[in-house]
Amino acid sequence: DLHAAVAARSIEGLEAAIEAAGTVDVEEEHMAAAAETLAEAIREKWRGILMPEPWQLSLAELVDQVDEILRMGFEQEFLEQYVLRRVAEGDGAGPEHLARTLQHLRGAFDMHSTEPVERALLEGVE
């Protein structure tokens, strides 16, 4: 049930309910609310991964996930504090890895909108 999944805020439950609701006639506003709840549940899960120290992800793993993290809709302040600061430090990921990630991001995003990400990756390479 879509309403129960929204109330529970379970990622798996929301995904299944949204998929099932897509096959029946569900009001668009309910689908939008479920999709937003799913997005927030995913951000909440990733906050728990990105914030605590010691880090749960190595820098190389973080860099590998940075494009997905950018697509999650985190606030710029959160990205700068918990993601870009680590990337800029560059400790634990080789400059080649950071440079490849930067190249990938340039192809995947409008880099004008992700200038802080580009700066962090370039700082990490240096």
PDB file of C-alpha atoms in Angstrom:
ATOM      1  CA  ASP A   1       0.000   0.000   0.000  1.00  0.00           C
ATOM      2  CA  LEU A   2       1.424   3.364  -1.063  1.00  0.00           C
ATOM      3  CA  HIS A   3       0.178   5.251   2.014  1.00  0.00           C
ATOM      4  CA  ALA A   4       1.667   2.690   4.419  1.00  0.00           C
ATOM      5  CA  ALA A   5       5.012   2.806   2.579  1.00  0.00           C
ATOM      6  CA  VAL A   6       5.108   6.607   2.795  1.00  0.00           C
ATOM      7  CA  ALA A   7       4.370   6.451   6.531  1.00  0.00           C
ATOM      8  CA  ALA A   8       7.078   3.812   7.111  1.00  0.00           C
ATOM      9  CA  ARG A   9       9.720   5.675   5.033  1.00  0.00           C
ATOM     10  CA  SER A  10      11.333   2.352   4.109  1.00  0.00           C
ATOM     11  CA  ILE A  11      13.369   2.621   0.906  1.00  0.00           C
ATOM     12  CA  GLU A  12      12.553  -0.908  -0.214  1.00  0.00           C
ATOM     13  CA  GLY A  13       8.889  -0.563   0.715  1.00  0.00           C
ATOM     14  CA  LEU A  14       8.596   2.776  -1.081  1.00  0.00           C
ATOM     15  CA  GLU A  15      10.256   1.434  -4.221  1.00  0.00           C
ATOM     16  CA  ALA A  16       7.920  -1.558  -4.298  1.00  0.00           C
ATOM     17  CA  ALA A  17       4.813   0.542  -3.580  1.00  0.00           C
ATOM     18  CA  ILE A  18       5.701   3.098  -6.263  1.00  0.00           C
ATOM     19  CA  GLU A  19       6.307   0.338  -8.773  1.00  0.00           C
ATOM     20  CA  ALA A  20       3.000  -1.360  -7.888  1.00  0.00           C
ATOM     21  CA  ALA A  21       1.125   1.951  -7.922  1.00  0.00           C
ATOM     22  CA  GLY A  22       2.393   2.591 -11.441  1.00  0.00           C
ATOM     23  CA  THR A  23       0.326  -0.339 -12.676  1.00  0.00           C
ATOM     24  CA  VAL A  24      -2.950   0.959 -11.214  1.00  0.00           C
ATOM     25  CA  ASP A  25      -4.705   4.290 -11.281  1.00  0.00           C
ATOM     26  CA  VAL A  26      -3.128   6.283  -8.425  1.00  0.00           C
ATOM     27  CA  GLU A  27      -3.520  10.023  -8.114  1.00  0.00           C
ATOM     28  CA  GLU A  28      -0.506  11.926  -9.354  1.00  0.00           C
ATOM     29  CA  GLU A  29      -0.163  13.881  -6.105  1.00  0.00           C
ATOM     30  CA  HIS A  30       0.119  10.626  -4.137  1.00  0.00           C
ATOM     31  CA  MET A  31       2.798   9.344  -6.514  1.00  0.00           C
ATOM     32  CA  ALA A  32       4.698  12.644  -6.222  1.00  0.00           C
ATOM     33  CA  ALA A  33       4.508  12.506  -2.425  1.00  0.00           C
ATOM     34  CA  ALA A  34       5.762   8.917  -2.444  1.00  0.00           C
ATOM     35  CA  ALA A  35       8.619   9.812  -4.795  1.00  0.00           C
ATOM     36  CA  GLU A  36       9.663  12.740  -2.576  1.00  0.00           C
ATOM     37  CA  THR A  37       9.468  10.554   0.531  1.00  0.00           C
ATOM     38  CA  LEU A  38      11.651   7.967  -1.220  1.00  0.00           C
ATOM     39  CA  ALA A  39      14.185  10.649  -2.182  1.00  0.00           C
ATOM     40  CA  GLU A  40      14.316  11.910   1.403  1.00  0.00           C
ATOM     41  CA  ALA A  41      14.691   8.357   2.763  1.00  0.00           C
ATOM     42  CA  ILE A  42      17.635   7.813   0.421  1.00  0.00           C
ATOM     43  CA  ARG A  43      19.246  11.116   1.484  1.00  0.00           C
ATOM     44  CA  GLU A  44      18.717  10.168   5.143  1.00  0.00           C
ATOM     45  CA  LYS A  45      20.414   6.802   4.595  1.00  0.00           C
ATOM     46  CA  TRP A  46      23.356   8.469   2.846  1.00  0.00           C
ATOM     47  CA  ARG A  47      23.664  11.148   5.544  1.00  0.00           C
ATOM     48  CA  GLY A  48      24.278   8.259   7.932  1.00  0.00           C
ATOM     49  CA  ILE A  49      27.012   6.974   5.634  1.00  0.00           C
ATOM     50  CA  LEU A  50      28.686  10.301   4.835  1.00  0.00           C
ATOM     51  CA  MET A  51      28.662  12.118   8.170  1.00  0.00           C
ATOM     52  CA  PRO A  52      30.160   9.915  10.899  1.00  0.00           C
ATOM     53  CA  GLU A  53      33.840   9.673  11.572  1.00  0.00           C
ATOM     54  CA  PRO A  54      35.665   7.411  11.118  1.00  0.00           C
ATOM     55  CA  TRP A  55      34.475   7.419   7.527  1.00  0.00           C
ATOM     56  CA  GLN A  56      32.437   4.441   6.343  1.00  0.00           C
ATOM     57  CA  LEU A  57      33.671   4.949   2.772  1.00  0.00           C
ATOM     58  CA  SER A  58      37.253   5.245   1.679  1.00  0.00           C
ATOM     59  CA  LEU A  59      38.012   8.353  -0.362  1.00  0.00           C
ATOM     60  CA  ALA A  60      38.264   6.212  -3.503  1.00  0.00           C
ATOM     61  CA  GLU A  61      34.784   4.768  -2.788  1.00  0.00           C
ATOM     62  CA  LEU A  62      33.434   8.249  -2.094  1.00  0.00           C
ATOM     63  CA  VAL A  63      34.859   9.559  -5.359  1.00  0.00           C
ATOM     64  CA  ASP A  64      33.331   6.596  -7.203  1.00  0.00           C
ATOM     65  CA  GLN A  65      29.933   7.530  -5.754  1.00  0.00           C
ATOM     66  CA  VAL A  66      30.170  11.316  -6.086  1.00  0.00           C
ATOM     67  CA  ASP A  67      28.020  11.542  -9.219  1.00  0.00           C
ATOM     68  CA  GLU A  68      25.253   9.526  -7.525  1.00  0.00           C
ATOM     69  CA  ILE A  69      25.585  11.639  -4.385  1.00  0.00           C
ATOM     70  CA  LEU A  70      25.205  14.808  -6.461  1.00  0.00           C
ATOM     71  CA  ARG A  71      21.984  13.448  -7.989  1.00  0.00           C
ATOM     72  CA  MET A  72      20.442  12.852  -4.538  1.00  0.00           C
ATOM     73  CA  GLY A  73      19.564  16.506  -4.056  1.00  0.00           C
ATOM     74  CA  PHE A  74      21.581  17.278  -0.945  1.00  0.00           C
ATOM     75  CA  GLU A  75      21.893  20.896   0.091  1.00  0.00           C
ATOM     76  CA  GLN A  76      25.075  22.599  -1.131  1.00  0.00           C
ATOM     77  CA  GLU A  77      26.212  23.223   2.447  1.00  0.00           C
ATOM     78  CA  PHE A  78      25.970  19.505   3.269  1.00  0.00           C
ATOM     79  CA  LEU A  79      27.897  18.561   0.119  1.00  0.00           C
ATOM     80  CA  GLU A  80      30.654  21.035   0.911  1.00  0.00           C
ATOM     81  CA  GLN A  81      30.985  19.946   4.536  1.00  0.00           C
ATOM     82  CA  TYR A  82      30.794  16.159   4.197  1.00  0.00           C
ATOM     83  CA  VAL A  83      31.731  15.303   0.630  1.00  0.00           C
ATOM     84  CA  LEU A  84      33.739  18.013  -1.109  1.00  0.00           C
ATOM     85  CA  ARG A  85      35.990  18.724   1.875  1.00  0.00           C
ATOM     86  CA  ARG A  86      37.126  15.086   1.887  1.00  0.00           C
ATOM     87  CA  VAL A  87      37.567  15.024  -1.883  1.00  0.00           C
ATOM     88  CA  ALA A  88      39.639  18.215  -1.763  1.00  0.00           C
ATOM     89  CA  GLU A  89      41.925  16.686   0.863  1.00  0.00           C
ATOM     90  CA  GLY A  90      42.680  13.951  -1.687  1.00  0.00           C
ATOM     91  CA  ASP A  91      44.075  11.665   1.005  1.00  0.00           C
ATOM     92  CA  GLY A  92      43.639   8.041  -0.029  1.00  0.00           C
ATOM     93  CA  ALA A  93      42.747   8.441  -3.696  1.00  0.00           C
ATOM     94  CA  GLY A  94      45.382   8.787  -6.332  1.00  0.00           C
ATOM     95  CA  PRO A  95      45.452  11.873  -8.548  1.00  0.00           C
ATOM     96  CA  GLU A  96      44.681   9.704 -11.579  1.00  0.00           C
ATOM     97  CA  HIS A  97      41.499   8.421  -9.929  1.00  0.00           C
ATOM     98  CA  LEU A  98      40.409  11.965  -9.059  1.00  0.00           C
ATOM     99  CA  ALA A  99      41.219  13.195 -12.572  1.00  0.00           C
ATOM    100  CA  ARG A 100      39.179  10.371 -14.156  1.00  0.00           C
ATOM    101  CA  THR A 101      36.261  11.198 -11.882  1.00  0.00           C
ATOM    102  CA  LEU A 102      36.476  14.856 -12.851  1.00  0.00           C
ATOM    103  CA  GLN A 103      36.470  13.906 -16.528  1.00  0.00           C
ATOM    104  CA  HIS A 104      33.428  11.671 -15.993  1.00  0.00           C
ATOM    105  CA  LEU A 105      31.570  14.426 -14.127  1.00  0.00           C
ATOM    106  CA  ARG A 106      32.316  16.930 -16.865  1.00  0.00           C
ATOM    107  CA  GLY A 107      30.576  14.590 -19.281  1.00  0.00           C
ATOM    108  CA  ALA A 108      27.664  13.777 -16.973  1.00  0.00           C
ATOM    109  CA  PHE A 109      26.813  17.221 -15.589  1.00  0.00           C
ATOM    110  CA  ASP A 110      26.712  20.857 -16.552  1.00  0.00           C
ATOM    111  CA  MET A 111      29.938  21.696 -14.757  1.00  0.00           C
ATOM    112  CA  HIS A 112      28.878  25.320 -14.345  1.00  0.00           C
ATOM    113  CA  SER A 113      26.350  24.071 -11.804  1.00  0.00           C
ATOM    114  CA  THR A 114      28.942  21.861 -10.100  1.00  0.00           C
ATOM    115  CA  GLU A 115      31.894  24.250  -9.946  1.00  0.00           C
ATOM    116  CA  PRO A 116      32.491  23.471  -6.226  1.00  0.00           C
ATOM    117  CA  VAL A 117      32.822  19.771  -7.131  1.00  0.00           C
ATOM    118  CA  GLU A 118      35.322  20.541  -9.871  1.00  0.00           C
ATOM    119  CA  ARG A 119      37.352  22.745  -7.497  1.00  0.00           C
ATOM    120  CA  ALA A 120      37.378  19.994  -4.834  1.00  0.00           C
ATOM    121  CA  LEU A 121      38.540  17.367  -7.337  1.00  0.00           C
ATOM    122  CA  LEU A 122      41.262  19.653  -8.700  1.00  0.00           C
ATOM    123  CA  GLU A 123      42.457  20.412  -5.156  1.00  0.00           C
ATOM    124  CA  GLY A 124      42.569  16.691  -4.445  1.00  0.00           C
ATOM    125  CA  VAL A 125      44.658  16.092  -7.575  1.00  0.00           C
ATOM    126  CA  GLU A 126      47.167  18.748  -6.481  1.00  0.00           C
TER     127      GLU A 126
END
